[in-house]
Amino acid sequence: MFGSLVNCFWFFWLLCHLMNYSEAKRRLSWDCFDCHIGQQYADGIKCRVSGARRSLLNVDVNLKSELDAIKTYVKISTRFKPAIAYRKFFDITFDGCRVISDMTQGTLVSNMFNAVVKSSNQPRKCPIKQSLIYYRNISIEEALPVFVPSTDLMVQVDFFSKRNLYLNVSLRGTITEK
Ligand SMILES: *[C@@H]1O[C@H](CO)[C@@H](O)[C@H](O)[C@H]1NC(C)=O
Ligand SMILES: *[C@@H]1O[C@H](CO)[C@@H](O)[C@H](O)[C@H]1NC(C)=O
């Protein structure tokens, strides 16, 4: 009798912790957001951080030439203390044209992608025509899974068209527990 009461107690204790854990959202604030685009591709690009907690990203780019291929390279690096150097956490290369046209729902990548395009006029298929493309209030924070640790983060994204690097994005930020 006593034993099962203790078990019951532990069960509730565990349950409470699991519930707290799943509600422990991550916060992501950006210190630095840099973009460079080749002059033959665009009349400049503007990348800035906004929001009271510096959690939102905004991009405006005025495309001068049509893009029919978007090879994308993403590298994510982390460091757990400011005193140490960033180390590569993972990198990935993918076909951006495929990602924008056939995103399957409910995966980590699609959650990230939806966070990026939520308030954007980004076309959903290639080729991407000459136009002014904007992204407002990109909140990666919302798409972060709870198992992501607190860390300093560096994100580098390179976009290539026919082997030429045309757009460079680099971001530095910090993930903390709420
Ligand atoms: C990419 O970034 C580097 C510096 O980080 C810069 O030297 C280079 O010109 C950039 N590429 C483009 C296409 O702007
Ligand atoms: C972006 O966020 C700001 C608040 O940080 C808000 O004032 C603005 O309306 C938002 N814009 C869009 C397009 O969601």
PDB file of C-alpha atoms and ligand atoms in Angstrom:
ATOM      1  CA  MET A   1       0.000   0.000   0.000  1.00  0.00           C
ATOM      2  CA  PHE A   2       2.697   2.444   1.085  1.00  0.00           C
ATOM      3  CA  GLY A   3       4.857   1.405  -1.865  1.00  0.00           C
ATOM      4  CA  SER A   4       2.163   2.172  -4.409  1.00  0.00           C
ATOM      5  CA  LEU A   5       1.546   5.566  -2.808  1.00  0.00           C
ATOM      6  CA  VAL A   6       5.209   6.374  -3.223  1.00  0.00           C
ATOM      7  CA  ASN A   7       5.063   5.216  -6.811  1.00  0.00           C
ATOM      8  CA  CYS A   8       2.035   7.395  -7.326  1.00  0.00           C
ATOM      9  CA  PHE A   9       3.895  10.368  -5.897  1.00  0.00           C
ATOM     10  CA  TRP A  10       6.893   9.807  -8.155  1.00  0.00           C
ATOM     11  CA  PHE A  11       4.643   9.410 -11.123  1.00  0.00           C
ATOM     12  CA  PHE A  12       3.016  12.818 -10.496  1.00  0.00           C
ATOM     13  CA  TRP A  13       6.375  14.404  -9.764  1.00  0.00           C
ATOM     14  CA  LEU A  14       7.686  13.097 -13.087  1.00  0.00           C
ATOM     15  CA  LEU A  15       4.573  14.187 -14.936  1.00  0.00           C
ATOM     16  CA  CYS A  16       4.815  17.725 -13.573  1.00  0.00           C
ATOM     17  CA  HIS A  17       8.434  17.953 -14.618  1.00  0.00           C
ATOM     18  CA  LEU A  18       7.734  16.644 -18.078  1.00  0.00           C
ATOM     19  CA  MET A  19       4.955  19.178 -18.512  1.00  0.00           C
ATOM     20  CA  ASN A  20       7.189  22.001 -17.322  1.00  0.00           C
ATOM     21  CA  TYR A  21       9.897  20.783 -19.594  1.00  0.00           C
ATOM     22  CA  SER A  22       7.731  20.801 -22.687  1.00  0.00           C
ATOM     23  CA  GLU A  23       6.605  24.329 -21.845  1.00  0.00           C
ATOM     24  CA  ALA A  24      10.151  25.579 -21.320  1.00  0.00           C
ATOM     25  CA  LYS A  25      10.391  27.540 -24.528  1.00  0.00           C
ATOM     26  CA  ARG A  26      13.658  28.788 -25.892  1.00  0.00           C
ATOM     27  CA  ARG A  27      14.467  32.410 -26.522  1.00  0.00           C
ATOM     28  CA  LEU A  28      16.670  33.458 -29.368  1.00  0.00           C
ATOM     29  CA  SER A  29      18.063  36.969 -29.631  1.00  0.00           C
ATOM     30  CA  TRP A  30      20.250  38.132 -32.476  1.00  0.00           C
ATOM     31  CA  ASP A  31      23.352  40.285 -31.991  1.00  0.00           C
ATOM     32  CA  CYS A  32      24.393  40.509 -35.585  1.00  0.00           C
ATOM     33  CA  PHE A  33      22.720  40.050 -38.972  1.00  0.00           C
ATOM     34  CA  ASP A  34      24.824  40.630 -42.081  1.00  0.00           C
ATOM     35  CA  CYS A  35      23.976  40.126 -45.743  1.00  0.00           C
ATOM     36  CA  HIS A  36      25.957  40.620 -48.933  1.00  0.00           C
ATOM     37  CA  ILE A  37      24.565  40.212 -52.418  1.00  0.00           C
ATOM     38  CA  GLY A  38      26.386  40.366 -55.732  1.00  0.00           C
ATOM     39  CA  GLN A  39      25.753  43.643 -57.622  1.00  0.00           C
ATOM     40  CA  GLN A  40      24.705  41.818 -60.764  1.00  0.00           C
ATOM     41  CA  TYR A  41      21.863  40.124 -58.865  1.00  0.00           C
ATOM     42  CA  ALA A  42      20.324  42.916 -56.838  1.00  0.00           C
ATOM     43  CA  ASP A  43      20.234  46.624 -56.079  1.00  0.00           C
ATOM     44  CA  GLY A  44      21.394  45.999 -52.561  1.00  0.00           C
ATOM     45  CA  ILE A  45      19.942  44.114 -49.681  1.00  0.00           C
ATOM     46  CA  LYS A  46      18.807  45.239 -46.243  1.00  0.00           C
ATOM     47  CA  CYS A  47      18.966  42.884 -43.285  1.00  0.00           C
ATOM     48  CA  ARG A  48      18.026  44.047 -39.818  1.00  0.00           C
ATOM     49  CA  VAL A  49      17.045  42.781 -36.412  1.00  0.00           C
ATOM     50  CA  SER A  50      13.880  44.076 -34.712  1.00  0.00           C
ATOM     51  CA  GLY A  51      11.562  43.379 -31.811  1.00  0.00           C
ATOM     52  CA  ALA A  52      11.954  44.343 -28.153  1.00  0.00           C
ATOM     53  CA  ARG A  53      14.066  41.226 -27.513  1.00  0.00           C
ATOM     54  CA  ARG A  54      15.959  41.390 -30.811  1.00  0.00           C
ATOM     55  CA  SER A  55      14.309  38.138 -31.831  1.00  0.00           C
ATOM     56  CA  LEU A  56      12.909  39.161 -35.223  1.00  0.00           C
ATOM     57  CA  LEU A  57      14.674  39.325 -38.587  1.00  0.00           C
ATOM     58  CA  ASN A  58      13.763  41.464 -41.558  1.00  0.00           C
ATOM     59  CA  VAL A  59      15.080  41.319 -45.103  1.00  0.00           C
ATOM     60  CA  ASP A  60      14.422  43.459 -48.179  1.00  0.00           C
ATOM     61  CA  VAL A  61      16.067  42.613 -51.453  1.00  0.00           C
ATOM     62  CA  ASN A  62      15.489  44.150 -54.851  1.00  0.00           C
ATOM     63  CA  LEU A  63      16.271  41.417 -57.372  1.00  0.00           C
ATOM     64  CA  LYS A  64      17.688  42.647 -60.676  1.00  0.00           C
ATOM     65  CA  SER A  65      17.969  39.322 -62.420  1.00  0.00           C
ATOM     66  CA  GLU A  66      15.860  36.205 -62.541  1.00  0.00           C
ATOM     67  CA  LEU A  67      17.032  33.264 -60.445  1.00  0.00           C
ATOM     68  CA  ASP A  68      16.359  29.813 -61.813  1.00  0.00           C
ATOM     69  CA  ALA A  69      18.503  27.836 -59.388  1.00  0.00           C
ATOM     70  CA  ILE A  70      19.059  28.346 -55.687  1.00  0.00           C
ATOM     71  CA  LYS A  71      21.619  25.977 -54.330  1.00  0.00           C
ATOM     72  CA  THR A  72      21.692  26.657 -50.616  1.00  0.00           C
ATOM     73  CA  TYR A  73      24.401  25.902 -48.075  1.00  0.00           C
ATOM     74  CA  VAL A  74      23.652  26.329 -44.379  1.00  0.00           C
ATOM     75  CA  LYS A  75      26.230  26.000 -41.629  1.00  0.00           C
ATOM     76  CA  ILE A  76      25.361  26.211 -37.954  1.00  0.00           C
ATOM     77  CA  SER A  77      28.086  26.634 -35.351  1.00  0.00           C
ATOM     78  CA  THR A  78      27.822  26.832 -31.596  1.00  0.00           C
ATOM     79  CA  ARG A  79      29.889  27.747 -28.584  1.00  0.00           C
ATOM     80  CA  PHE A  80      28.883  27.248 -25.009  1.00  0.00           C
ATOM     81  CA  LYS A  81      31.098  29.995 -23.563  1.00  0.00           C
ATOM     82  CA  PRO A  82      31.998  33.386 -25.074  1.00  0.00           C
ATOM     83  CA  ALA A  83      35.691  32.698 -24.409  1.00  0.00           C
ATOM     84  CA  ILE A  84      35.895  29.724 -26.771  1.00  0.00           C
ATOM     85  CA  ALA A  85      35.769  29.569 -30.560  1.00  0.00           C
ATOM     86  CA  TYR A  86      32.658  28.555 -32.505  1.00  0.00           C
ATOM     87  CA  ARG A  87      32.609  24.962 -33.659  1.00  0.00           C
ATOM     88  CA  LYS A  88      30.600  23.520 -36.488  1.00  0.00           C
ATOM     89  CA  PHE A  89      27.446  21.848 -35.214  1.00  0.00           C
ATOM     90  CA  PHE A  90      26.150  20.794 -38.594  1.00  0.00           C
ATOM     91  CA  ASP A  91      25.969  21.876 -42.208  1.00  0.00           C
ATOM     92  CA  ILE A  92      23.706  20.986 -45.075  1.00  0.00           C
ATOM     93  CA  THR A  93      23.401  21.727 -48.786  1.00  0.00           C
ATOM     94  CA  PHE A  94      20.017  21.618 -50.468  1.00  0.00           C
ATOM     95  CA  ASP A  95      18.101  22.693 -53.547  1.00  0.00           C
ATOM     96  CA  GLY A  96      16.295  25.880 -52.519  1.00  0.00           C
ATOM     97  CA  CYS A  97      13.898  25.653 -55.480  1.00  0.00           C
ATOM     98  CA  ARG A  98      12.607  22.330 -54.227  1.00  0.00           C
ATOM     99  CA  VAL A  99      12.269  23.536 -50.660  1.00  0.00           C
ATOM    100  CA  ILE A 100      10.135  26.554 -51.612  1.00  0.00           C
ATOM    101  CA  SER A 101       7.829  24.508 -53.843  1.00  0.00           C
ATOM    102  CA  ASP A 102       7.244  21.224 -52.046  1.00  0.00           C
ATOM    103  CA  MET A 103       7.624  21.632 -48.338  1.00  0.00           C
ATOM    104  CA  THR A 104       6.117  18.732 -46.405  1.00  0.00           C
ATOM    105  CA  GLN A 105       4.411  19.970 -43.261  1.00  0.00           C
ATOM    106  CA  GLY A 106       5.256  19.166 -39.679  1.00  0.00           C
ATOM    107  CA  THR A 107       8.995  18.582 -39.861  1.00  0.00           C
ATOM    108  CA  LEU A 108      11.639  20.696 -38.152  1.00  0.00           C
ATOM    109  CA  VAL A 109      12.800  22.055 -41.499  1.00  0.00           C
ATOM    110  CA  SER A 110       9.273  22.950 -42.608  1.00  0.00           C
ATOM    111  CA  ASN A 111       8.636  24.696 -39.273  1.00  0.00           C
ATOM    112  CA  MET A 112      11.781  26.754 -39.806  1.00  0.00           C
ATOM    113  CA  PHE A 113      10.824  27.468 -43.379  1.00  0.00           C
ATOM    114  CA  ASN A 114       7.321  28.565 -42.393  1.00  0.00           C
ATOM    115  CA  ALA A 115       8.790  30.889 -39.766  1.00  0.00           C
ATOM    116  CA  VAL A 116      10.846  32.488 -42.523  1.00  0.00           C
ATOM    117  CA  VAL A 117       8.085  32.939 -45.098  1.00  0.00           C
ATOM    118  CA  LYS A 118       5.162  33.688 -42.744  1.00  0.00           C
ATOM    119  CA  SER A 119       5.152  37.426 -43.535  1.00  0.00           C
ATOM    120  CA  SER A 120       6.908  37.403 -46.850  1.00  0.00           C
ATOM    121  CA  ASN A 121       6.070  37.771 -50.513  1.00  0.00           C
ATOM    122  CA  GLN A 122       8.621  35.157 -51.465  1.00  0.00           C
ATOM    123  CA  PRO A 123       7.490  33.307 -54.598  1.00  0.00           C
ATOM    124  CA  ARG A 124       6.704  29.628 -54.095  1.00  0.00           C
ATOM    125  CA  LYS A 125       8.404  28.395 -57.201  1.00  0.00           C
ATOM    126  CA  CYS A 126      11.436  28.919 -59.400  1.00  0.00           C
ATOM    127  CA  PRO A 127      12.427  30.799 -61.441  1.00  0.00           C
ATOM    128  CA  ILE A 128      12.226  33.761 -59.096  1.00  0.00           C
ATOM    129  CA  LYS A 129      11.411  36.809 -61.184  1.00  0.00           C
ATOM    130  CA  GLN A 130      12.975  40.235 -60.835  1.00  0.00           C
ATOM    131  CA  SER A 131      11.095  41.880 -58.000  1.00  0.00           C
ATOM    132  CA  LEU A 132      11.265  43.416 -54.565  1.00  0.00           C
ATOM    133  CA  ILE A 133      11.164  40.543 -52.108  1.00  0.00           C
ATOM    134  CA  TYR A 134      10.655  41.099 -48.415  1.00  0.00           C
ATOM    135  CA  TYR A 135      10.617  39.016 -45.266  1.00  0.00           C
ATOM    136  CA  ARG A 136       9.125  40.528 -42.106  1.00  0.00           C
ATOM    137  CA  ASN A 137       9.404  39.423 -38.495  1.00  0.00           C
ATOM    138  CA  ILE A 138      11.103  36.099 -39.114  1.00  0.00           C
ATOM    139  CA  SER A 139      10.950  34.372 -35.739  1.00  0.00           C
ATOM    140  CA  ILE A 140      13.168  31.293 -35.683  1.00  0.00           C
ATOM    141  CA  GLU A 141      12.560  31.194 -31.932  1.00  0.00           C
ATOM    142  CA  GLU A 142       9.024  29.913 -32.520  1.00  0.00           C
ATOM    143  CA  ALA A 143      10.313  26.970 -34.512  1.00  0.00           C
ATOM    144  CA  LEU A 144      13.033  25.948 -32.049  1.00  0.00           C
ATOM    145  CA  PRO A 145      12.473  22.548 -30.483  1.00  0.00           C
ATOM    146  CA  VAL A 146      12.701  22.421 -26.677  1.00  0.00           C
ATOM    147  CA  PHE A 147      15.675  20.087 -26.711  1.00  0.00           C
ATOM    148  CA  VAL A 148      17.919  22.804 -28.137  1.00  0.00           C
ATOM    149  CA  PRO A 149      20.474  23.753 -25.464  1.00  0.00           C
ATOM    150  CA  SER A 150      21.358  27.261 -24.294  1.00  0.00           C
ATOM    151  CA  THR A 151      24.232  28.344 -26.486  1.00  0.00           C
ATOM    152  CA  ASP A 152      25.779  31.054 -28.615  1.00  0.00           C
ATOM    153  CA  LEU A 153      24.866  30.446 -32.205  1.00  0.00           C
ATOM    154  CA  MET A 154      26.406  31.371 -35.533  1.00  0.00           C
ATOM    155  CA  VAL A 155      24.521  30.746 -38.762  1.00  0.00           C
ATOM    156  CA  GLN A 156      26.031  31.135 -42.198  1.00  0.00           C
ATOM    157  CA  VAL A 157      23.956  30.760 -45.328  1.00  0.00           C
ATOM    158  CA  ASP A 158      25.347  30.880 -48.881  1.00  0.00           C
ATOM    159  CA  PHE A 159      23.173  30.892 -51.986  1.00  0.00           C
ATOM    160  CA  PHE A 160      24.538  29.841 -55.352  1.00  0.00           C
ATOM    161  CA  SER A 161      23.160  30.171 -58.827  1.00  0.00           C
ATOM    162  CA  LYS A 162      24.954  28.120 -61.448  1.00  0.00           C
ATOM    163  CA  ARG A 163      27.950  27.707 -59.128  1.00  0.00           C
ATOM    164  CA  ASN A 164      28.271  31.413 -58.439  1.00  0.00           C
ATOM    165  CA  LEU A 165      27.887  32.615 -54.908  1.00  0.00           C
ATOM    166  CA  TYR A 166      25.394  35.452 -55.120  1.00  0.00           C
ATOM    167  CA  LEU A 167      24.126  35.919 -51.586  1.00  0.00           C
ATOM    168  CA  ASN A 168      25.815  35.661 -48.224  1.00  0.00           C
ATOM    169  CA  VAL A 169      24.019  35.766 -44.911  1.00  0.00           C
ATOM    170  CA  SER A 170      25.614  35.564 -41.505  1.00  0.00           C
ATOM    171  CA  LEU A 171      23.918  35.688 -38.142  1.00  0.00           C
ATOM    172  CA  ARG A 172      25.071  35.596 -34.563  1.00  0.00           C
ATOM    173  CA  GLY A 173      22.772  35.125 -31.628  1.00  0.00           C
ATOM    174  CA  THR A 174      22.139  33.520 -28.283  1.00  0.00           C
ATOM    175  CA  ILE A 175      19.666  30.835 -27.287  1.00  0.00           C
ATOM    176  CA  THR A 176      18.498  30.968 -23.683  1.00  0.00           C
ATOM    177  CA  GLU A 177      15.842  29.246 -21.636  1.00  0.00           C
ATOM    178  CA  LYS A 178      12.830  31.410 -20.943  1.00  0.00           C
TER     179      LYS A 178
HETATM  180  C1  LIG B   1      30.417  36.808 -48.808  1.00  0.00           C
HETATM  181  O1  LIG B   1      31.001  37.234 -47.588  1.00  0.00           O
HETATM  182  C2  LIG B   1      32.366  37.528 -47.646  1.00  0.00           C
HETATM  183  C3  LIG B   1      32.778  37.977 -46.274  1.00  0.00           C
HETATM  184  O2  LIG B   1      32.192  37.249 -45.283  1.00  0.00           O
HETATM  185  C4  LIG B   1      32.666  38.552 -48.697  1.00  0.00           C
HETATM  186  O3  LIG B   1      34.030  38.747 -48.796  1.00  0.00           O
HETATM  187  C5  LIG B   1      32.075  38.153 -50.025  1.00  0.00           C
HETATM  188  O4  LIG B   1      32.261  39.150 -50.940  1.00  0.00           O
HETATM  189  C6  LIG B   1      30.623  37.835 -49.882  1.00  0.00           C
HETATM  190  N1  LIG B   1      30.047  37.418 -51.140  1.00  0.00           N
HETATM  191  C7  LIG B   1      29.129  38.125 -51.824  1.00  0.00           C
HETATM  192  C8  LIG B   1      28.545  37.500 -53.045  1.00  0.00           C
HETATM  193  O5  LIG B   1      28.768  39.202 -51.465  1.00  0.00           O
HETATM  194  C1  LIG B   2       6.324  42.921 -36.933  1.00  0.00           C
HETATM  195  O1  LIG B   2       6.485  43.035 -35.532  1.00  0.00           O
HETATM  196  C2  LIG B   2       6.248  44.324 -35.006  1.00  0.00           C
HETATM  197  C3  LIG B   2       6.458  44.273 -33.502  1.00  0.00           C
HETATM  198  O2  LIG B   2       7.709  43.794 -33.166  1.00  0.00           O
HETATM  199  C4  LIG B   2       4.834  44.754 -35.333  1.00  0.00           C
HETATM  200  O3  LIG B   2       4.665  46.096 -34.900  1.00  0.00           O
HETATM  201  C5  LIG B   2       4.598  44.668 -36.831  1.00  0.00           C
HETATM  202  O4  LIG B   2       3.240  44.948 -37.108  1.00  0.00           O
HETATM  203  C6  LIG B   2       4.933  43.288 -37.349  1.00  0.00           C
HETATM  204  N1  LIG B   2       4.786  43.279 -38.809  1.00  0.00           N
HETATM  205  C7  LIG B   2       4.285  42.242 -39.488  1.00  0.00           C
HETATM  206  C8  LIG B   2       4.200  42.403 -40.957  1.00  0.00           C
HETATM  207  O5  LIG B   2       3.922  41.205 -38.945  1.00  0.00           O
END
